[in-house]
PDB file of N, CA and C in Angstrom:
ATOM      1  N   UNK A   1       4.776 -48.976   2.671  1.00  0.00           N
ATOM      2  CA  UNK A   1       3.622 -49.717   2.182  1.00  0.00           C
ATOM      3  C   UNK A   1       2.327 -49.121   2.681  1.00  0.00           C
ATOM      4  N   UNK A   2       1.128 -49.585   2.359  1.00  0.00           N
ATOM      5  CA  UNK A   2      -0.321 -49.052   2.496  1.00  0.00           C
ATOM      6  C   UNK A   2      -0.121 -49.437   4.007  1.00  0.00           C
ATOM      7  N   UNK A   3      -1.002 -48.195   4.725  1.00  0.00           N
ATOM      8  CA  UNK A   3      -1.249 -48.084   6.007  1.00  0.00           C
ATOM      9  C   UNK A   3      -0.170 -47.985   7.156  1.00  0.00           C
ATOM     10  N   UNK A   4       0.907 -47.802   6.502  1.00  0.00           N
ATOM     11  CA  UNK A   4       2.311 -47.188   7.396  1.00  0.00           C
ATOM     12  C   UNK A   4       2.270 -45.977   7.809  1.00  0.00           C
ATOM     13  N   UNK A   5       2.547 -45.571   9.125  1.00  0.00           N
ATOM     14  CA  UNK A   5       2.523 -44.141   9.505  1.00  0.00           C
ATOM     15  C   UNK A   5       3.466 -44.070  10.430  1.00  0.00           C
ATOM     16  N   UNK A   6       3.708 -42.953  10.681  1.00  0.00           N
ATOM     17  CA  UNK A   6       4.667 -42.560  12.217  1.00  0.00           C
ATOM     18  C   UNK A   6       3.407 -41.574  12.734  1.00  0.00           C
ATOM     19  N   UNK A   7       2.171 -41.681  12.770  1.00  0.00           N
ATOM     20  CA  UNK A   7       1.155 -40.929  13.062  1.00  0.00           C
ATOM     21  C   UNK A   7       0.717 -42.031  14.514  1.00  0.00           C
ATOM     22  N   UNK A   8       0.483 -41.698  15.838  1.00  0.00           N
ATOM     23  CA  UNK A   8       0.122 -42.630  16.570  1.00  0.00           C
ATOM     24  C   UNK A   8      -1.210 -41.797  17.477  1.00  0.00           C
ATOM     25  N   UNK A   9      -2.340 -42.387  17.826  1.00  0.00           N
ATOM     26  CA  UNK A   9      -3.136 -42.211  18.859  1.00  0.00           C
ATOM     27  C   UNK A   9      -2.617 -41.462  19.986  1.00  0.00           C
ATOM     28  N   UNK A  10      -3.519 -40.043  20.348  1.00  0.00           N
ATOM     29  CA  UNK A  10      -3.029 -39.620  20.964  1.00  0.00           C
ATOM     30  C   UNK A  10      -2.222 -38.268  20.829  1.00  0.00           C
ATOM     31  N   UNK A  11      -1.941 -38.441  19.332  1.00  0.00           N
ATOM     32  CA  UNK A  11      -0.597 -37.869  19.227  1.00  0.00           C
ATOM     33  C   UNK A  11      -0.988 -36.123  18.476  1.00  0.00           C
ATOM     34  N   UNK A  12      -0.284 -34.894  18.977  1.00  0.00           N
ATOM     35  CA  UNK A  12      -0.674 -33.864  18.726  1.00  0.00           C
ATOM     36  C   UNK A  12      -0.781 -33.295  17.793  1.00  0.00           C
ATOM     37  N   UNK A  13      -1.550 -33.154  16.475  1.00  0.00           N
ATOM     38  CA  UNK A  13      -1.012 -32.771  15.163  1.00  0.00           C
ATOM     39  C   UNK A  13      -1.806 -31.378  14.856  1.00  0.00           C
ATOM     40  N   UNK A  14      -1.654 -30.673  13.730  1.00  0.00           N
ATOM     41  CA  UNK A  14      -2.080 -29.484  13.203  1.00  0.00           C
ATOM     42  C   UNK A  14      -2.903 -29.454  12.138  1.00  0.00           C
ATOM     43  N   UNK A  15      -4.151 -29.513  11.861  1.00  0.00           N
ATOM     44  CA  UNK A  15      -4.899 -29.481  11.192  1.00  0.00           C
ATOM     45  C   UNK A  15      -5.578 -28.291  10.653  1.00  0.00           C
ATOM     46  N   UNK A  16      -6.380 -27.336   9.611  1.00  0.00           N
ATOM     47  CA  UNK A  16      -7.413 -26.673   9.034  1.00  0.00           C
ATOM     48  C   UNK A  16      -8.614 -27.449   9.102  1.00  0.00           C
ATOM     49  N   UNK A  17      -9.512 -27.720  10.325  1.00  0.00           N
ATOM     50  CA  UNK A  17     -10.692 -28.131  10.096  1.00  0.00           C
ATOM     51  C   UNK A  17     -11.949 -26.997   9.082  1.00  0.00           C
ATOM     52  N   UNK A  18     -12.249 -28.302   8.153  1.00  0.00           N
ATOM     53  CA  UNK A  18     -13.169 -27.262   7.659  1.00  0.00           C
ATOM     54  C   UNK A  18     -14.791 -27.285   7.850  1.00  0.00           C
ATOM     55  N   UNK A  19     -14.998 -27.813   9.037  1.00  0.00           N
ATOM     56  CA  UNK A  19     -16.418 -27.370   9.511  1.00  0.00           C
ATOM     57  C   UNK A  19     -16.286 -26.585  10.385  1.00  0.00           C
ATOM     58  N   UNK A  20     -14.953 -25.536  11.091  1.00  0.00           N
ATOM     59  CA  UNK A  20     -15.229 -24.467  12.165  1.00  0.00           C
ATOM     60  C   UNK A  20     -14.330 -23.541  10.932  1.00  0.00           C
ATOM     61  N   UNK A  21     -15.136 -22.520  11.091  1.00  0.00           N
ATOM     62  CA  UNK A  21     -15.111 -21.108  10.671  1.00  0.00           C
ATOM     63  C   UNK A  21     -15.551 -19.913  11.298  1.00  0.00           C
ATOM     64  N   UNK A  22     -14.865 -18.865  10.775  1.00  0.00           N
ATOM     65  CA  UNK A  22     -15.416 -17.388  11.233  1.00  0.00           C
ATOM     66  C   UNK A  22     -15.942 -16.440  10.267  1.00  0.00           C
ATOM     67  N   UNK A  23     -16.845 -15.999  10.109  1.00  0.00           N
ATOM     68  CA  UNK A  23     -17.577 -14.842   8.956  1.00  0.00           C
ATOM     69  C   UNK A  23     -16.361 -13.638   9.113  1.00  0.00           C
ATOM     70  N   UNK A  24     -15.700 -13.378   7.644  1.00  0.00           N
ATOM     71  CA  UNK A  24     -14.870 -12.430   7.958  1.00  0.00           C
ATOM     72  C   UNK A  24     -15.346 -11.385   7.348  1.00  0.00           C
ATOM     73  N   UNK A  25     -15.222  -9.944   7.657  1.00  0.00           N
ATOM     74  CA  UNK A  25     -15.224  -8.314   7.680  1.00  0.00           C
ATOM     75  C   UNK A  25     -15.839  -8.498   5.738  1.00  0.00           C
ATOM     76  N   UNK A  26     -14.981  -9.257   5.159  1.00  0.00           N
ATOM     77  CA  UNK A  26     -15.516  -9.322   3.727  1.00  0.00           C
ATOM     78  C   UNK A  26     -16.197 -10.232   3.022  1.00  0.00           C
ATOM     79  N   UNK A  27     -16.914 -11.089   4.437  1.00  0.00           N
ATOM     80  CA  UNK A  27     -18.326 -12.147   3.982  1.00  0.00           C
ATOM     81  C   UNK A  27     -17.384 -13.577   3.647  1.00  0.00           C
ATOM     82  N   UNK A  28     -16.047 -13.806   3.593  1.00  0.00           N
ATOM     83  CA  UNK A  28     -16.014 -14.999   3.347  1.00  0.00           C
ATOM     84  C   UNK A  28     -15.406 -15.608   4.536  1.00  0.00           C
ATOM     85  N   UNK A  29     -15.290 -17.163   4.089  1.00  0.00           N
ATOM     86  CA  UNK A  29     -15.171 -18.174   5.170  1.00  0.00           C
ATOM     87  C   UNK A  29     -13.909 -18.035   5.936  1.00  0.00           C
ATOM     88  N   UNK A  30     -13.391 -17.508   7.013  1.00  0.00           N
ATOM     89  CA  UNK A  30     -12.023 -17.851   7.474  1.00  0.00           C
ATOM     90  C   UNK A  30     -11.608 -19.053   8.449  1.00  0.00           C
ATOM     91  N   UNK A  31     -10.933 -19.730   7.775  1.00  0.00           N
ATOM     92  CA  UNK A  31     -10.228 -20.876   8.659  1.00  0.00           C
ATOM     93  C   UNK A  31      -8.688 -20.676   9.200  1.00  0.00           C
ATOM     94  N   UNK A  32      -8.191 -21.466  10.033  1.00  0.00           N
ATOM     95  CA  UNK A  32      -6.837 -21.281  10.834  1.00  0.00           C
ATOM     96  C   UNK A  32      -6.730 -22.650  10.777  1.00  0.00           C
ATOM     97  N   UNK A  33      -5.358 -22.728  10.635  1.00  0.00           N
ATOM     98  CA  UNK A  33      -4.933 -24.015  11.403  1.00  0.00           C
ATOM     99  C   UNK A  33      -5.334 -24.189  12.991  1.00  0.00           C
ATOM    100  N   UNK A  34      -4.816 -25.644  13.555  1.00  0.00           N
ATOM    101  CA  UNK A  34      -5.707 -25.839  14.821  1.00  0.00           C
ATOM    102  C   UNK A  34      -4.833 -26.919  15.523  1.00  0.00           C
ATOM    103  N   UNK A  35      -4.283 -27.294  16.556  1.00  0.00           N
ATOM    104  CA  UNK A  35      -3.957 -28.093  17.477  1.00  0.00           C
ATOM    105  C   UNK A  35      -4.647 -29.090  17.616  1.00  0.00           C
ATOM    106  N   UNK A  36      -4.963 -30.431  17.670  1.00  0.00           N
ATOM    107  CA  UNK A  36      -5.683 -31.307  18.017  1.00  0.00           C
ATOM    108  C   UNK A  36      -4.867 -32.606  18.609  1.00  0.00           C
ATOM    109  N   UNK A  37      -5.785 -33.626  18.592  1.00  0.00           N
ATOM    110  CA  UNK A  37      -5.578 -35.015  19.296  1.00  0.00           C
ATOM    111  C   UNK A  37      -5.946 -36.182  17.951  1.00  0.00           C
ATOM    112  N   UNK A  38      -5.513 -36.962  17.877  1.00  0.00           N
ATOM    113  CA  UNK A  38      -5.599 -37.862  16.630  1.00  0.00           C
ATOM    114  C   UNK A  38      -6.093 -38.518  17.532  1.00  0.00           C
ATOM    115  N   UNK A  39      -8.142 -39.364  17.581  1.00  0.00           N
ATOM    116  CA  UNK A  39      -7.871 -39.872  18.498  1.00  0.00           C
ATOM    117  C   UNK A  39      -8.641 -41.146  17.674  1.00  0.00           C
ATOM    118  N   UNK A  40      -8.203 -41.413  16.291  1.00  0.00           N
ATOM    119  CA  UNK A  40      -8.775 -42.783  15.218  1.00  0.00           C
ATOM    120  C   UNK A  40      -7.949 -42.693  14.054  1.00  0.00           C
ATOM    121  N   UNK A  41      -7.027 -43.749  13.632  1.00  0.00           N
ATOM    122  CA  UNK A  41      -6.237 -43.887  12.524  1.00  0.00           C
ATOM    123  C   UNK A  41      -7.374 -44.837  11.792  1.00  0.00           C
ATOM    124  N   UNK A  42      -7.360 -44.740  10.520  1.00  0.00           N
ATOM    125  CA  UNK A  42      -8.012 -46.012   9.607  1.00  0.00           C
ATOM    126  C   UNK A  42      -7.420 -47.098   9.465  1.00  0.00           C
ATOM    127  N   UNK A  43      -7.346 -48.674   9.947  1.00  0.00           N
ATOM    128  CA  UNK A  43      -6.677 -49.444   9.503  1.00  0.00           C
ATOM    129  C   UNK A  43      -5.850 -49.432   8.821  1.00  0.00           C
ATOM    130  N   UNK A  44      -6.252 -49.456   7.404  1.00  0.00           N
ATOM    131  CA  UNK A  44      -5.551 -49.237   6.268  1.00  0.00           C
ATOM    132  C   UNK A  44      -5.120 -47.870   6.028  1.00  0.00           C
ATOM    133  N   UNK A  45      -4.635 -46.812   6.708  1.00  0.00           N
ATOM    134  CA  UNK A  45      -4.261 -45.661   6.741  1.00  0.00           C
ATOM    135  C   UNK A  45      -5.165 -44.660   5.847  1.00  0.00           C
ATOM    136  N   UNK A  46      -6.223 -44.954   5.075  1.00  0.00           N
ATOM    137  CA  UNK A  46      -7.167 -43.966   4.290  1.00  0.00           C
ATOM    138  C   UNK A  46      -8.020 -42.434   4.988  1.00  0.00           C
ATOM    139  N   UNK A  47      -7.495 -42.426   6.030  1.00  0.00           N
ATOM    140  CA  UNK A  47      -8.000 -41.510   6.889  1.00  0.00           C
ATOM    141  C   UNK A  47      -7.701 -41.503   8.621  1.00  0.00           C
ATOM    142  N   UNK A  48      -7.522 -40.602   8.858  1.00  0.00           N
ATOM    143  CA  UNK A  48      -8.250 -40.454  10.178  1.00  0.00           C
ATOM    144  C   UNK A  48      -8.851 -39.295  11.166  1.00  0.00           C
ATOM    145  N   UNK A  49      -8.798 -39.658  12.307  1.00  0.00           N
ATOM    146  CA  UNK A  49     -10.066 -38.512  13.090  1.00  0.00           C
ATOM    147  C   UNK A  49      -8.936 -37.915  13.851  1.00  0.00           C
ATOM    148  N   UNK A  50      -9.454 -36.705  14.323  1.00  0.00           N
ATOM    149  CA  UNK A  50      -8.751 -35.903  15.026  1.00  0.00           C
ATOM    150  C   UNK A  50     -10.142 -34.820  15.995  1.00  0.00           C
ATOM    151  N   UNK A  51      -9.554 -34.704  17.368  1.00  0.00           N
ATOM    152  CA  UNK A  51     -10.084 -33.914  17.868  1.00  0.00           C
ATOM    153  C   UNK A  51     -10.075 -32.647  18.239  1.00  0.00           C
ATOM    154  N   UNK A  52     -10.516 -31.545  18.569  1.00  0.00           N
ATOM    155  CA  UNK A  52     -10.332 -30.385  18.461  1.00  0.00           C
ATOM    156  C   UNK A  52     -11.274 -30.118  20.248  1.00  0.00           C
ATOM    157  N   UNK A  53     -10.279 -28.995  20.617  1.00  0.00           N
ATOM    158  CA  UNK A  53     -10.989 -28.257  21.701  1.00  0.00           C
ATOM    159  C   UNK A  53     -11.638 -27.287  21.545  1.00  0.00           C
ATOM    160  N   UNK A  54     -12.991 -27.060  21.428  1.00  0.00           N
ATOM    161  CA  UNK A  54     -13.060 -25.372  20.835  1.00  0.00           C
ATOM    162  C   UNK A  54     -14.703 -24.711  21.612  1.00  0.00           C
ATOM    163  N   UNK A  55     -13.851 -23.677  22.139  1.00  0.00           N
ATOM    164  CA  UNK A  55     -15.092 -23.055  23.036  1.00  0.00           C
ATOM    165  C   UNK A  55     -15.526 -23.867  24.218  1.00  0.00           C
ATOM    166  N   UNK A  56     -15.121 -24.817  24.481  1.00  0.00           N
ATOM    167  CA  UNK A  56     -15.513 -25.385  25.632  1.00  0.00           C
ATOM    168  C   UNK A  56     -16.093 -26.514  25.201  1.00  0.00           C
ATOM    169  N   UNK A  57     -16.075 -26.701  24.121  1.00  0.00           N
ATOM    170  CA  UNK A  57     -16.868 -28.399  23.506  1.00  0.00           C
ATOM    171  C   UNK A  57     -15.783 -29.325  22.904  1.00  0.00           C
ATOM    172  N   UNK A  58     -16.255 -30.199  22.290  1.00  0.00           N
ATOM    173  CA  UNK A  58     -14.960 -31.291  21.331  1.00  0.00           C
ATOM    174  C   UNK A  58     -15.776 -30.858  20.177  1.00  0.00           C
ATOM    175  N   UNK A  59     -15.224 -30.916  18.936  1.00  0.00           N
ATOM    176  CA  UNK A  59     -15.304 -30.857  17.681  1.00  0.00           C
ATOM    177  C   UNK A  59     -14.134 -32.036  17.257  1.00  0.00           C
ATOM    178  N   UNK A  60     -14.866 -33.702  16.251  1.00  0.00           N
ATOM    179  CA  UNK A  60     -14.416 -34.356  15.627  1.00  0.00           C
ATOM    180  C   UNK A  60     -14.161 -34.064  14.263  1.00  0.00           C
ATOM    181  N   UNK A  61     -12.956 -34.298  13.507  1.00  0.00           N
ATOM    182  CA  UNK A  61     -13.363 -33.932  11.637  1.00  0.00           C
ATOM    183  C   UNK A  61     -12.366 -35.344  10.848  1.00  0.00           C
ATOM    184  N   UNK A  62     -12.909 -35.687  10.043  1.00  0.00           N
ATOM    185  CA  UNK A  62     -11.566 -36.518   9.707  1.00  0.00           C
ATOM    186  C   UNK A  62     -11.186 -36.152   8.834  1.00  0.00           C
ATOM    187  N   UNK A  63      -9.569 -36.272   8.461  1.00  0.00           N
ATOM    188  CA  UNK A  63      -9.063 -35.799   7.412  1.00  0.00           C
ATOM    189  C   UNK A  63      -7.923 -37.131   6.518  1.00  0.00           C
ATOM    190  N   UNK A  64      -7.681 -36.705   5.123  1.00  0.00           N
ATOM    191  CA  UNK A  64      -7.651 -38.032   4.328  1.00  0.00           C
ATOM    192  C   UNK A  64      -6.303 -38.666   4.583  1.00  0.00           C
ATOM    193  N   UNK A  65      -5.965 -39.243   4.397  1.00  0.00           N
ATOM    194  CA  UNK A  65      -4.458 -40.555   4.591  1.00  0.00           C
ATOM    195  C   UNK A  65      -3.835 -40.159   6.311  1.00  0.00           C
ATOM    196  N   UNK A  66      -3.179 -41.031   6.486  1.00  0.00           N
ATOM    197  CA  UNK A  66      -2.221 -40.765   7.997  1.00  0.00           C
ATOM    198  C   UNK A  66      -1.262 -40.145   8.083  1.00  0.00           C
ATOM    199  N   UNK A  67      -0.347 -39.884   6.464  1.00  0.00           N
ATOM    200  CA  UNK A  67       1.230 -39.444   6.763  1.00  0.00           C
ATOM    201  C   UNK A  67       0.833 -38.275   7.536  1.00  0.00           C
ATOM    202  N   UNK A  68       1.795 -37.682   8.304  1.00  0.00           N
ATOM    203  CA  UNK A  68       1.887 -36.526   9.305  1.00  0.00           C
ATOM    204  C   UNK A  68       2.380 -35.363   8.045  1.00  0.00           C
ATOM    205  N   UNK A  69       1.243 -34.511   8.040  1.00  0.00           N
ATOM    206  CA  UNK A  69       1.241 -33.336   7.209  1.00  0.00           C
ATOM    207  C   UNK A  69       1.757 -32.396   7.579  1.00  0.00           C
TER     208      UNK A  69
END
């Protein structure tokens, strides 16, 4: 049903954030997958946040529904 997950706070998942990038050798955008921290489910499962370690800062992004991708 709506807003069911096996996704929990905390919990380590793999994401493509797409606000960190690298300028590649042929001018376009390169992204990687990424390790993070889920650290906001949406109530109703329509999203949630995930955190990222990068360079020495946090980077937040949210990405859409909860099932574990």
């Amino acid at each position: 049903g709506v807003g069911e997950t096996n996704m929990k706070l905390g919990q380590k998942v793999q994401r493509t954030p797409l606000s960190l990038f690298q300028e590649m050798k042929d001018g376009k955008q390169g992204r990687w997958p990424m390790i993070g921290k889920v650290v906001y489910i949406h109530p109703e499962g329509r999203y949630h946040l995930v955190e990222f370690e990068v360079w020495g800062s946090t980077v937040r992004e949210c990405f859409a529904r909860v099932a574990d991708e």
